[in-house]
PDB file of C-alpha atoms in Angstrom:
ATOM      1  CA  MET A   1      42.887  13.073  68.770  1.00 49.00           C
ATOM      2  CA  SER A   2      39.472  14.482  68.148  1.00 51.00           C
ATOM      3  CA  TYR A   3      37.009  12.439  66.033  1.00 50.00           C
ATOM      4  CA  SER A   4      35.879  15.688  64.473  1.00 53.00           C
ATOM      5  CA  SER A   5      39.112  15.785  62.488  1.00 55.00           C
ATOM      6  CA  PHE A   6      37.892  12.773  60.468  1.00 54.00           C
ATOM      7  CA  ARG A   7      34.341  13.898  59.814  1.00 59.00           C
ATOM      8  CA  ARG A   8      33.230  13.089  56.250  1.00 60.00           C
ATOM      9  CA  HIS A   9      31.238  15.459  54.113  1.00 62.00           C
ATOM     10  CA  ALA A  10      28.397  14.250  51.839  1.00 64.00           C
ATOM     11  CA  PHE A  11      28.101  15.259  48.185  1.00 66.00           C
ATOM     12  CA  THR A  12      26.565  18.602  47.668  1.00 78.00           C
ATOM     13  CA  LEU A  13      23.597  18.821  45.336  1.00 74.00           C
ATOM     14  CA  VAL A  14      25.749  20.488  42.687  1.00 74.00           C
ATOM     15  CA  GLU A  15      28.370  17.754  42.878  1.00 74.00           C
ATOM     16  CA  LEU A  16      25.683  15.073  42.608  1.00 77.00           C
ATOM     17  CA  LEU A  17      24.172  16.731  39.545  1.00 81.00           C
ATOM     18  CA  VAL A  18      27.610  16.972  37.926  1.00 82.00           C
ATOM     19  CA  VAL A  19      28.224  13.251  38.491  1.00 82.00           C
ATOM     20  CA  ILE A  20      24.802  12.384  37.061  1.00 84.00           C
ATOM     21  CA  ALA A  21      25.466  14.596  34.048  1.00 83.00           C
ATOM     22  CA  ILE A  22      28.829  12.915  33.430  1.00 84.00           C
ATOM     23  CA  ILE A  23      27.247   9.469  33.648  1.00 86.00           C
ATOM     24  CA  GLY A  24      24.527  10.582  31.227  1.00 82.00           C
ATOM     25  CA  VAL A  25      27.104  11.835  28.729  1.00 81.00           C
ATOM     26  CA  LEU A  26      29.039   8.567  28.960  1.00 80.00           C
ATOM     27  CA  ILE A  27      25.876   6.546  28.348  1.00 78.00           C
ATOM     28  CA  ALA A  28      24.977   8.756  25.391  1.00 76.00           C
ATOM     29  CA  LEU A  29      28.442   8.197  23.938  1.00 76.00           C
ATOM     30  CA  LEU A  30      28.425   4.454  24.532  1.00 74.00           C
ATOM     31  CA  LEU A  31      24.851   3.677  23.408  1.00 71.00           C
ATOM     32  CA  PRO A  32      25.449   4.148  19.653  1.00 74.00           C
ATOM     33  CA  ALA A  33      28.529   1.935  19.892  1.00 70.00           C
ATOM     34  CA  VAL A  34      26.505  -0.753  21.669  1.00 68.00           C
ATOM     35  CA  GLN A  35      23.740  -0.503  19.070  1.00 70.00           C
ATOM     36  CA  GLN A  36      26.261  -0.722  16.236  1.00 74.00           C
ATOM     37  CA  ALA A  37      27.857  -3.773  17.816  1.00 75.00           C
ATOM     38  CA  ARG A  38      24.468  -5.452  18.132  1.00 81.00           C
ATOM     39  CA  GLU A  39      23.588  -4.651  14.513  1.00 82.00           C
ATOM     40  CA  ALA A  40      26.973  -5.980  13.384  1.00 84.00           C
ATOM     41  CA  ALA A  41      26.225  -9.249  15.187  1.00 88.00           C
ATOM     42  CA  ARG A  42      22.751  -9.435  13.652  1.00 89.00           C
ATOM     43  CA  ARG A  43      24.131  -8.722  10.192  1.00 90.00           C
ATOM     44  CA  MET A  44      26.735 -11.452  10.666  1.00 93.00           C
ATOM     45  CA  GLN A  45      23.968 -13.926  11.532  1.00 95.00           C
ATOM     46  CA  CYS A  46      22.007 -12.802   8.472  1.00 97.00           C
ATOM     47  CA  THR A  47      25.129 -13.393   6.374  1.00 97.00           C
ATOM     48  CA  ASN A  48      25.433 -16.891   7.796  1.00 97.00           C
ATOM     49  CA  ASN A  49      21.761 -17.608   7.037  1.00 97.00           C
ATOM     50  CA  MET A  50      22.246 -16.624   3.419  1.00 97.00           C
ATOM     51  CA  LYS A  51      25.450 -18.657   3.130  1.00 97.00           C
ATOM     52  CA  GLN A  52      23.558 -21.718   4.340  1.00 97.00           C
ATOM     53  CA  LEU A  53      20.842 -21.092   1.755  1.00 98.00           C
ATOM     54  CA  GLY A  54      23.507 -20.635  -0.910  1.00 97.00           C
ATOM     55  CA  LEU A  55      25.154 -23.914   0.106  1.00 97.00           C
ATOM     56  CA  ALA A  56      21.758 -25.625  -0.053  1.00 97.00           C
ATOM     57  CA  MET A  57      21.280 -24.236  -3.570  1.00 98.00           C
ATOM     58  CA  HIS A  58      24.578 -25.796  -4.648  1.00 98.00           C
ATOM     59  CA  THR A  59      23.737 -29.138  -3.035  1.00 98.00           C
ATOM     60  CA  TYR A  60      20.308 -29.135  -4.700  1.00 98.00           C
ATOM     61  CA  HIS A  61      21.992 -28.354  -8.026  1.00 98.00           C
ATOM     62  CA  ASP A  62      24.430 -31.247  -7.559  1.00 97.00           C
ATOM     63  CA  VAL A  63      21.522 -33.650  -7.037  1.00 97.00           C
ATOM     64  CA  VAL A  64      18.899 -32.318  -9.460  1.00 96.00           C
ATOM     65  CA  GLY A  65      21.044 -30.649 -12.102  1.00 96.00           C
ATOM     66  CA  SER A  66      19.456 -27.227 -11.765  1.00 97.00           C
ATOM     67  CA  LEU A  67      18.476 -24.560  -9.278  1.00 98.00           C
ATOM     68  CA  PRO A  68      14.998 -24.964  -7.754  1.00 97.00           C
ATOM     69  CA  PRO A  69      12.080 -23.193  -9.455  1.00 95.00           C
ATOM     70  CA  ALA A  70      10.632 -20.070  -7.852  1.00 93.00           C
ATOM     71  CA  TYR A  71       7.454 -22.103  -7.540  1.00 89.00           C
ATOM     72  CA  VAL A  72       5.928 -25.218  -9.071  1.00 88.00           C
ATOM     73  CA  PHE A  73       2.861 -24.515 -11.193  1.00 80.00           C
ATOM     74  CA  THR A  74       0.439 -27.444 -11.325  1.00 72.00           C
ATOM     75  CA  GLY A  75      -1.687 -26.192 -14.212  1.00 69.00           C
ATOM     76  CA  ASP A  76      -4.772 -25.483 -12.110  1.00 62.00           C
ATOM     77  CA  THR A  77      -6.064 -22.075 -13.225  1.00 58.00           C
ATOM     78  CA  THR A  78      -9.482 -22.446 -11.643  1.00 56.00           C
ATOM     79  CA  HIS A  79      -8.487 -20.820  -8.370  1.00 53.00           C
ATOM     80  CA  ASP A  80      -6.607 -17.542  -8.287  1.00 50.00           C
ATOM     81  CA  ARG A  81      -5.119 -18.248  -4.859  1.00 60.00           C
ATOM     82  CA  ILE A  82      -4.369 -21.933  -5.001  1.00 69.00           C
ATOM     83  CA  ALA A  83      -1.385 -22.813  -2.802  1.00 76.00           C
ATOM     84  CA  LEU A  84       1.735 -23.979  -4.641  1.00 83.00           C
ATOM     85  CA  TRP A  85       5.074 -25.289  -3.404  1.00 90.00           C
ATOM     86  CA  ALA A  86       7.912 -22.787  -3.744  1.00 92.00           C
ATOM     87  CA  TRP A  87      11.699 -22.893  -3.795  1.00 96.00           C
ATOM     88  CA  GLY A  88      11.885 -23.142  -0.014  1.00 95.00           C
ATOM     89  CA  ALA A  89      10.004 -26.439  -0.061  1.00 94.00           C
ATOM     90  CA  MET A  90      12.278 -27.778  -2.801  1.00 95.00           C
ATOM     91  CA  LEU A  91      15.369 -26.737  -0.848  1.00 96.00           C
ATOM     92  CA  ALA A  92      14.221 -28.060   2.541  1.00 95.00           C
ATOM     93  CA  PRO A  93      16.067 -31.439   2.471  1.00 95.00           C
ATOM     94  CA  TYR A  94      19.330 -29.592   1.827  1.00 95.00           C
ATOM     95  CA  PHE A  95      18.678 -26.969   4.500  1.00 93.00           C
ATOM     96  CA  GLU A  96      18.365 -29.156   7.608  1.00 91.00           C
ATOM     97  CA  GLN A  97      14.597 -29.379   7.151  1.00 93.00           C
ATOM     98  CA  ASN A  98      14.495 -33.053   6.142  1.00 92.00           C
ATOM     99  CA  SER A  99      11.860 -34.016   8.711  1.00 93.00           C
ATOM    100  CA  ALA A 100       9.585 -31.150   7.698  1.00 93.00           C
ATOM    101  CA  TYR A 101      10.002 -32.081   4.025  1.00 92.00           C
ATOM    102  CA  ASP A 102       9.082 -35.699   4.756  1.00 93.00           C
ATOM    103  CA  ILE A 103       6.017 -34.764   6.820  1.00 94.00           C
ATOM    104  CA  LEU A 104       4.781 -32.377   4.136  1.00 92.00           C
ATOM    105  CA  GLU A 105       5.389 -34.996   1.427  1.00 92.00           C
ATOM    106  CA  VAL A 106       6.385 -32.219  -0.940  1.00 91.00           C
ATOM    107  CA  SER A 107       7.276 -34.634  -3.727  1.00 87.00           C
ATOM    108  CA  SER A 108       3.920 -36.419  -3.654  1.00 88.00           C
ATOM    109  CA  ASP A 109       1.295 -34.189  -2.007  1.00 86.00           C
ATOM    110  CA  SER A 110       0.081 -30.775  -3.119  1.00 83.00           C
ATOM    111  CA  ALA A 111       0.413 -27.585  -1.115  1.00 82.00           C
ATOM    112  CA  VAL A 112      -3.377 -27.231  -1.356  1.00 78.00           C
ATOM    113  CA  ASN A 113      -3.826 -30.466   0.567  1.00 80.00           C
ATOM    114  CA  ALA A 114      -1.025 -29.690   2.999  1.00 82.00           C
ATOM    115  CA  VAL A 115      -2.572 -26.471   4.289  1.00 79.00           C
ATOM    116  CA  ASN A 116      -5.767 -28.366   5.093  1.00 78.00           C
ATOM    117  CA  LYS A 117      -4.154 -31.173   7.082  1.00 81.00           C
ATOM    118  CA  GLY A 118      -3.438 -30.586  10.762  1.00 82.00           C
ATOM    119  CA  ALA A 119       0.031 -32.150  11.040  1.00 87.00           C
ATOM    120  CA  LYS A 120       1.235 -30.583   7.811  1.00 88.00           C
ATOM    121  CA  ARG A 121      -0.244 -27.207   8.645  1.00 86.00           C
ATOM    122  CA  LYS A 122       1.647 -27.302  11.939  1.00 88.00           C
ATOM    123  CA  VAL A 123       4.911 -27.745  10.020  1.00 90.00           C
ATOM    124  CA  ILE A 124       4.069 -24.851   7.714  1.00 88.00           C
ATOM    125  CA  GLN A 125       3.428 -22.703  10.792  1.00 87.00           C
ATOM    126  CA  THR A 126       6.608 -23.668  12.674  1.00 90.00           C
ATOM    127  CA  PRO A 127       9.186 -20.827  12.572  1.00 91.00           C
ATOM    128  CA  ILE A 128      12.587 -21.489  11.002  1.00 94.00           C
ATOM    129  CA  ALA A 129      15.343 -19.283  12.415  1.00 92.00           C
ATOM    130  CA  GLY A 130      17.491 -19.796   9.335  1.00 95.00           C
ATOM    131  CA  VAL A 131      15.085 -17.916   7.073  1.00 96.00           C
ATOM    132  CA  ARG A 132      14.734 -14.877   9.339  1.00 96.00           C
ATOM    133  CA  CYS A 133      17.100 -11.924   9.479  1.00 96.00           C
ATOM    134  CA  PRO A 134      17.734 -11.094  13.174  1.00 95.00           C
ATOM    135  CA  SER A 135      17.449  -7.372  12.377  1.00 93.00           C
ATOM    136  CA  ASP A 136      13.835  -7.832  11.280  1.00 91.00           C
ATOM    137  CA  ALA A 137      11.322  -7.408  14.094  1.00 85.00           C
ATOM    138  CA  GLY A 138       8.322  -8.649  12.110  1.00 84.00           C
ATOM    139  CA  PRO A 139       6.082 -11.453  13.428  1.00 85.00           C
ATOM    140  CA  GLU A 140       6.872 -15.134  13.019  1.00 85.00           C
ATOM    141  CA  LYS A 141       3.771 -15.804  10.916  1.00 80.00           C
ATOM    142  CA  HIS A 142       1.877 -13.887   8.281  1.00 76.00           C
ATOM    143  CA  ASN A 143      -1.411 -12.253   9.214  1.00 68.00           C
ATOM    144  CA  ASP A 144      -4.433 -13.222   7.141  1.00 53.00           C
ATOM    145  CA  SER A 145      -5.992  -9.783   7.709  1.00 46.00           C
ATOM    146  CA  VAL A 146      -3.403  -8.091   5.482  1.00 42.00           C
ATOM    147  CA  ALA A 147      -5.115  -6.254   2.654  1.00 37.00           C
ATOM    148  CA  ASN A 148      -4.409  -7.310  -0.919  1.00 40.00           C
ATOM    149  CA  ARG A 149      -3.441 -10.795   0.200  1.00 46.00           C
ATOM    150  CA  LYS A 150      -2.776 -11.916  -3.370  1.00 42.00           C
ATOM    151  CA  TYR A 151       0.860 -11.066  -2.653  1.00 42.00           C
ATOM    152  CA  ARG A 152       0.934 -13.920  -0.163  1.00 44.00           C
ATOM    153  CA  ASP A 153      -1.010 -17.122  -0.755  1.00 44.00           C
ATOM    154  CA  THR A 154      -3.518 -19.516   0.708  1.00 46.00           C
ATOM    155  CA  ILE A 155      -0.719 -20.744   2.971  1.00 53.00           C
ATOM    156  CA  ALA A 156      -1.171 -17.360   4.668  1.00 46.00           C
ATOM    157  CA  ASP A 157      -4.957 -17.458   4.613  1.00 50.00           C
ATOM    158  CA  VAL A 158      -7.364 -17.796   7.532  1.00 40.00           C
ATOM    159  CA  ASN A 159      -6.198 -20.509   9.971  1.00 43.00           C
ATOM    160  CA  ARG A 160      -3.247 -21.271   7.706  1.00 50.00           C
ATOM    161  CA  HIS A 161      -0.767 -18.600   8.736  1.00 66.00           C
ATOM    162  CA  GLY A 162       2.498 -19.538   7.034  1.00 81.00           C
ATOM    163  CA  ILE A 163       5.817 -18.460   8.501  1.00 87.00           C
ATOM    164  CA  VAL A 164       7.455 -15.187   7.543  1.00 89.00           C
ATOM    165  CA  SER A 165      10.749 -15.404   5.656  1.00 93.00           C
ATOM    166  CA  ASN A 166      13.177 -12.581   4.911  1.00 95.00           C
ATOM    167  CA  TYR A 167      14.765 -14.127   1.845  1.00 97.00           C
ATOM    168  CA  VAL A 168      13.575 -14.126  -1.768  1.00 96.00           C
ATOM    169  CA  VAL A 169      15.086 -15.441  -4.996  1.00 97.00           C
ATOM    170  CA  ASN A 170      16.055 -13.368  -8.027  1.00 97.00           C
ATOM    171  CA  ASN A 171      13.350 -13.395 -10.694  1.00 94.00           C
ATOM    172  CA  SER A 172      14.164 -10.461 -12.937  1.00 93.00           C
ATOM    173  CA  SER A 173      16.170  -7.302 -13.487  1.00 93.00           C
ATOM    174  CA  GLY A 174      12.822  -5.547 -13.987  1.00 89.00           C
ATOM    175  CA  GLN A 175       9.227  -6.413 -13.107  1.00 86.00           C
ATOM    176  CA  ILE A 176       8.730  -9.946 -11.821  1.00 86.00           C
ATOM    177  CA  ARG A 177       7.461 -12.285 -14.522  1.00 85.00           C
ATOM    178  CA  ASN A 178       6.276 -15.897 -14.675  1.00 81.00           C
ATOM    179  CA  ASP A 179       8.505 -16.927 -17.580  1.00 80.00           C
ATOM    180  CA  ARG A 180      11.290 -15.839 -19.885  1.00 77.00           C
ATOM    181  CA  GLY A 181       8.999 -14.975 -22.791  1.00 66.00           C
ATOM    182  CA  THR A 182       8.252 -11.622 -24.346  1.00 55.00           C
ATOM    183  CA  PRO A 183       6.666  -9.125 -24.825  1.00 43.00           C
ATOM    184  CA  ASN A 184       6.044  -7.011 -21.723  1.00 49.00           C
ATOM    185  CA  GLY A 185       9.308  -7.937 -20.111  1.00 60.00           C
ATOM    186  CA  LYS A 186      10.715 -11.283 -19.151  1.00 80.00           C
ATOM    187  CA  ALA A 187      12.126 -13.171 -16.198  1.00 88.00           C
ATOM    188  CA  ASP A 188      15.831 -12.781 -16.910  1.00 92.00           C
ATOM    189  CA  GLY A 189      16.841 -13.868 -13.407  1.00 95.00           C
ATOM    190  CA  ALA A 190      17.524 -17.422 -12.257  1.00 96.00           C
ATOM    191  CA  PHE A 191      14.099 -18.242 -10.770  1.00 96.00           C
ATOM    192  CA  PHE A 192      10.578 -18.188 -12.188  1.00 91.00           C
ATOM    193  CA  ARG A 193       7.553 -20.467 -12.576  1.00 88.00           C
ATOM    194  CA  ASN A 194       8.720 -24.071 -13.154  1.00 90.00           C
ATOM    195  CA  SER A 195      12.209 -22.784 -13.964  1.00 93.00           C
ATOM    196  CA  TYR A 196      15.046 -25.218 -14.628  1.00 94.00           C
ATOM    197  CA  ILE A 197      18.062 -22.928 -14.652  1.00 96.00           C
ATOM    198  CA  GLY A 198      21.496 -24.416 -14.051  1.00 97.00           C
ATOM    199  CA  PHE A 199      24.823 -22.807 -13.271  1.00 97.00           C
ATOM    200  CA  ARG A 200      25.638 -23.458 -16.923  1.00 96.00           C
ATOM    201  CA  ASP A 201      23.032 -20.822 -17.788  1.00 96.00           C
ATOM    202  CA  LEU A 202      24.672 -18.143 -15.628  1.00 97.00           C
ATOM    203  CA  THR A 203      26.915 -17.063 -18.483  1.00 96.00           C
ATOM    204  CA  ASP A 204      27.807 -13.799 -16.746  1.00 94.00           C
ATOM    205  CA  GLY A 205      29.540 -15.908 -14.099  1.00 95.00           C
ATOM    206  CA  THR A 206      28.307 -17.180 -10.750  1.00 96.00           C
ATOM    207  CA  SER A 207      30.201 -14.455  -8.879  1.00 96.00           C
ATOM    208  CA  ASN A 208      28.391 -11.830 -10.965  1.00 96.00           C
ATOM    209  CA  THR A 209      24.851 -13.153 -10.541  1.00 97.00           C
ATOM    210  CA  ILE A 210      22.476 -12.736  -7.595  1.00 98.00           C
ATOM    211  CA  LEU A 211      20.569 -15.795  -6.397  1.00 98.00           C
ATOM    212  CA  ILE A 212      18.966 -14.601  -3.153  1.00 98.00           C
ATOM    213  CA  GLY A 213      18.205 -11.202  -1.632  1.00 97.00           C
ATOM    214  CA  GLU A 214      16.497  -9.771   1.430  1.00 96.00           C
ATOM    215  CA  ARG A 215      12.859  -8.827   1.942  1.00 92.00           C
ATOM    216  CA  SER A 216      11.987  -7.139   5.249  1.00 91.00           C
ATOM    217  CA  TYR A 217       8.576  -7.497   6.876  1.00 87.00           C
ATOM    218  CA  PHE A 218       8.213  -3.720   7.054  1.00 78.00           C
ATOM    219  CA  ASN A 219       9.659  -1.278   4.555  1.00 70.00           C
ATOM    220  CA  PRO A 220      12.287   0.723   6.502  1.00 62.00           C
ATOM    221  CA  LEU A 221      11.943   3.840   4.323  1.00 60.00           C
ATOM    222  CA  SER A 222       8.179   3.943   3.875  1.00 55.00           C
ATOM    223  CA  GLY A 223       5.764   5.833   6.072  1.00 53.00           C
ATOM    224  CA  ASN A 224       3.215   3.138   5.294  1.00 52.00           C
ATOM    225  CA  ASN A 225       3.849   0.133   7.521  1.00 56.00           C
ATOM    226  CA  GLU A 226       1.773  -2.329   5.534  1.00 58.00           C
ATOM    227  CA  PRO A 227       3.399  -5.741   6.028  1.00 55.00           C
ATOM    228  CA  GLN A 228       5.219  -7.456   3.212  1.00 71.00           C
ATOM    229  CA  GLY A 229       7.993  -9.952   3.954  1.00 80.00           C
ATOM    230  CA  ALA A 230       8.203 -13.258   2.098  1.00 86.00           C
ATOM    231  CA  MET A 231       6.896 -16.808   2.276  1.00 86.00           C
ATOM    232  CA  PHE A 232       9.119 -19.875   2.595  1.00 90.00           C
ATOM    233  CA  TRP A 233       7.153 -23.030   1.844  1.00 90.00           C
ATOM    234  CA  GLY A 234       4.843 -21.798  -0.863  1.00 84.00           C
ATOM    235  CA  THR A 235       3.128 -19.073  -2.807  1.00 79.00           C
ATOM    236  CA  SER A 236      -0.089 -18.655  -4.748  1.00 67.00           C
ATOM    237  CA  GLY A 237      -1.012 -19.098  -8.353  1.00 58.00           C
ATOM    238  CA  TYR A 238      -2.429 -15.595  -8.573  1.00 54.00           C
ATOM    239  CA  PHE A 239      -2.980 -15.499 -12.315  1.00 48.00           C
ATOM    240  CA  ASP A 240      -2.254 -12.294 -14.178  1.00 48.00           C
ATOM    241  CA  ASN A 241       0.409 -10.974 -16.523  1.00 47.00           C
ATOM    242  CA  ASP A 242       2.460  -9.547 -13.661  1.00 49.00           C
ATOM    243  CA  GLY A 243       2.811 -12.866 -11.869  1.00 53.00           C
ATOM    244  CA  LYS A 244       1.850 -11.368  -8.517  1.00 57.00           C
ATOM    245  CA  GLY A 245       1.977 -14.753  -6.818  1.00 71.00           C
ATOM    246  CA  LEU A 246       5.709 -14.656  -7.438  1.00 81.00           C
ATOM    247  CA  GLY A 247       6.028 -11.609  -5.208  1.00 83.00           C
ATOM    248  CA  ALA A 248       5.782 -13.746  -2.080  1.00 84.00           C
ATOM    249  CA  VAL A 249       8.895 -15.764  -2.894  1.00 90.00           C
ATOM    250  CA  SER A 250      10.905 -13.786  -5.457  1.00 92.00           C
ATOM    251  CA  ALA A 251      11.830 -10.216  -6.345  1.00 92.00           C
ATOM    252  CA  GLY A 252      12.651  -8.014  -9.301  1.00 91.00           C
ATOM    253  CA  GLY A 253      14.807  -4.990  -9.916  1.00 91.00           C
ATOM    254  CA  HIS A 254      11.982  -2.668 -10.927  1.00 88.00           C
ATOM    255  CA  ARG A 255      12.567  -0.582  -7.798  1.00 89.00           C
ATOM    256  CA  LYS A 256      15.713   0.454  -5.966  1.00 90.00           C
ATOM    257  CA  ILE A 257      16.874  -1.323  -2.821  1.00 92.00           C
ATOM    258  CA  ASN A 258      14.778  -0.087   0.120  1.00 88.00           C
ATOM    259  CA  CYS A 259      12.719   2.140  -2.157  1.00 84.00           C
ATOM    260  CA  PRO A 260      10.259   4.394  -0.273  1.00 76.00           C
ATOM    261  CA  GLU A 261       7.227   3.310  -2.303  1.00 66.00           C
ATOM    262  CA  ASN A 262       5.690   0.632  -0.127  1.00 55.00           C
ATOM    263  CA  ASP A 263       3.301  -0.887  -2.665  1.00 60.00           C
ATOM    264  CA  GLN A 264       5.960  -1.356  -5.337  1.00 62.00           C
ATOM    265  CA  CYS A 265       8.625  -2.421  -2.854  1.00 69.00           C
ATOM    266  CA  ARG A 266       6.475  -5.341  -1.851  1.00 74.00           C
ATOM    267  CA  ARG A 267       7.971  -7.215  -4.797  1.00 81.00           C
ATOM    268  CA  SER A 268      11.521  -5.858  -4.654  1.00 88.00           C
ATOM    269  CA  TYR A 269      14.420  -5.987  -2.168  1.00 93.00           C
ATOM    270  CA  THR A 270      14.270  -4.404   1.289  1.00 91.00           C
ATOM    271  CA  SER A 271      16.081  -4.921   4.582  1.00 92.00           C
ATOM    272  CA  MET A 272      16.399  -3.492   8.075  1.00 91.00           C
ATOM    273  CA  HIS A 273      20.165  -3.137   7.739  1.00 93.00           C
ATOM    274  CA  PRO A 274      21.058   0.563   7.470  1.00 91.00           C
ATOM    275  CA  GLY A 275      22.098   1.617   3.982  1.00 92.00           C
ATOM    276  CA  GLY A 276      21.387  -1.472   1.906  1.00 94.00           C
ATOM    277  CA  ALA A 277      20.664  -5.195   1.903  1.00 96.00           C
ATOM    278  CA  GLN A 278      22.440  -8.549   1.834  1.00 97.00           C
ATOM    279  CA  PHE A 279      22.601 -10.735  -1.267  1.00 98.00           C
ATOM    280  CA  CYS A 280      23.847 -14.257  -1.933  1.00 98.00           C
ATOM    281  CA  LEU A 281      25.615 -14.678  -5.277  1.00 98.00           C
ATOM    282  CA  GLY A 282      25.820 -17.747  -7.458  1.00 97.00           C
ATOM    283  CA  ASP A 283      29.231 -18.728  -6.104  1.00 96.00           C
ATOM    284  CA  GLY A 284      27.793 -18.899  -2.580  1.00 96.00           C
ATOM    285  CA  SER A 285      29.381 -15.672  -1.361  1.00 97.00           C
ATOM    286  CA  VAL A 286      27.302 -13.036   0.435  1.00 98.00           C
ATOM    287  CA  ARG A 287      27.684  -9.340  -0.342  1.00 97.00           C
ATOM    288  CA  PHE A 288      26.163  -6.271   1.284  1.00 97.00           C
ATOM    289  CA  ILE A 289      24.940  -4.093  -1.592  1.00 97.00           C
ATOM    290  CA  PRO A 290      24.329  -0.423  -0.739  1.00 96.00           C
ATOM    291  CA  GLU A 291      21.208   1.484  -1.691  1.00 93.00           C
ATOM    292  CA  THR A 292      23.470   3.817  -3.652  1.00 93.00           C
ATOM    293  CA  ILE A 293      24.509   1.173  -6.194  1.00 96.00           C
ATOM    294  CA  GLU A 294      24.020   2.291  -9.801  1.00 94.00           C
ATOM    295  CA  HIS A 295      20.466   1.251 -10.595  1.00 93.00           C
ATOM    296  CA  ASN A 296      18.278   2.469 -13.439  1.00 89.00           C
ATOM    297  CA  THR A 297      14.649   1.418 -13.226  1.00 84.00           C
ATOM    298  CA  ASN A 298      13.767   1.908 -16.882  1.00 83.00           C
ATOM    299  CA  ALA A 299      13.017  -1.010 -19.197  1.00 81.00           C
ATOM    300  CA  ALA A 300      16.588  -1.404 -20.462  1.00 86.00           C
ATOM    301  CA  VAL A 301      19.196  -3.471 -18.628  1.00 90.00           C
ATOM    302  CA  ASN A 302      21.791  -0.720 -18.291  1.00 90.00           C
ATOM    303  CA  SER A 303      23.008  -0.408 -14.697  1.00 94.00           C
ATOM    304  CA  THR A 304      25.208  -2.336 -12.278  1.00 96.00           C
ATOM    305  CA  PHE A 305      22.403  -3.714 -10.105  1.00 96.00           C
ATOM    306  CA  GLU A 306      20.503  -4.910 -13.174  1.00 95.00           C
ATOM    307  CA  TYR A 307      23.657  -6.617 -14.466  1.00 96.00           C
ATOM    308  CA  LEU A 308      23.841  -8.540 -11.183  1.00 97.00           C
ATOM    309  CA  LEU A 309      20.210  -9.624 -11.520  1.00 96.00           C
ATOM    310  CA  SER A 310      20.277 -10.668 -15.181  1.00 95.00           C
ATOM    311  CA  ILE A 311      21.968 -14.048 -15.624  1.00 95.00           C
ATOM    312  CA  SER A 312      23.210 -13.543 -19.183  1.00 92.00           C
ATOM    313  CA  ASP A 313      23.276  -9.865 -20.160  1.00 91.00           C
ATOM    314  CA  GLY A 314      26.964 -10.007 -21.079  1.00 91.00           C
ATOM    315  CA  ASN A 315      27.908  -6.722 -19.417  1.00 91.00           C
ATOM    316  CA  VAL A 316      31.074  -6.171 -17.411  1.00 88.00           C
ATOM    317  CA  ILE A 317      30.453  -5.397 -13.743  1.00 91.00           C
ATOM    318  CA  GLY A 318      32.749  -2.929 -12.005  1.00 84.00           C
ATOM    319  CA  ASP A 319      33.058  -2.125  -8.316  1.00 86.00           C
ATOM    320  CA  TYR A 320      29.882  -1.706  -6.290  1.00 87.00           C
TER     321      TYR A 320
END
């Protein structure tokens, strides 16, 4: 038998191009599915992070009798950027950060002193995976070169770069405020300066009240990529009627979720999850709230998202 009968033919150029085209189409079809699967995994991890923070809130409440304050004001009004311990520092022993809490001596030393001591500064600068959303690609530490640094604090100042967090507590259904007084709005959320709010005060029900929400490092809908994010250990006593120091650790409902106005969104809720953001409620559950939720940004508390932020508005909350 002749060997020529078994001669093999190579691919023609046309056949090769067809195969390449088919492979390209398959990759194009599979890539979105792969990306969606990765985002689903990241969102699940973010959910777990918030559940752990919610559990820590409940444990703190069991021990102290209230939720932690947004930040602890020491009464020093002589420096507009004095570092102050925030809710993250208060929560640390109940969030697997016992060693860090002990080194920082949160209960006996001031944040001002901590940022100027080498060992304590190192703790403040050590990343904590549990306070970062995996979908957020921002840096591990804040950058002191950020303009308008009053939204951060001295813990983010030169040589004191504090870690970036993606989670903030609920201060208000409107503009963030230092206390629950009037006029010019009030902090009707669960966290403000030196707050001592207990679950007993959440008269709308724990399952109808937001405790924690997301804050991305970059605003996903803004063309201006000025960093924002949140702080974990502390904030600043930036003294003005708007309580701007609160913006580093808490948020208000004065802007919609993922609003496109970067400057205003710096003190509201943003995330890198498509279509909305994650929130931890008072009962410890975590809900994904879409950007399309009913949300009026006028002064009155008259929309579903505002009802979730206000702890005692008395309104009935429907589906969202």
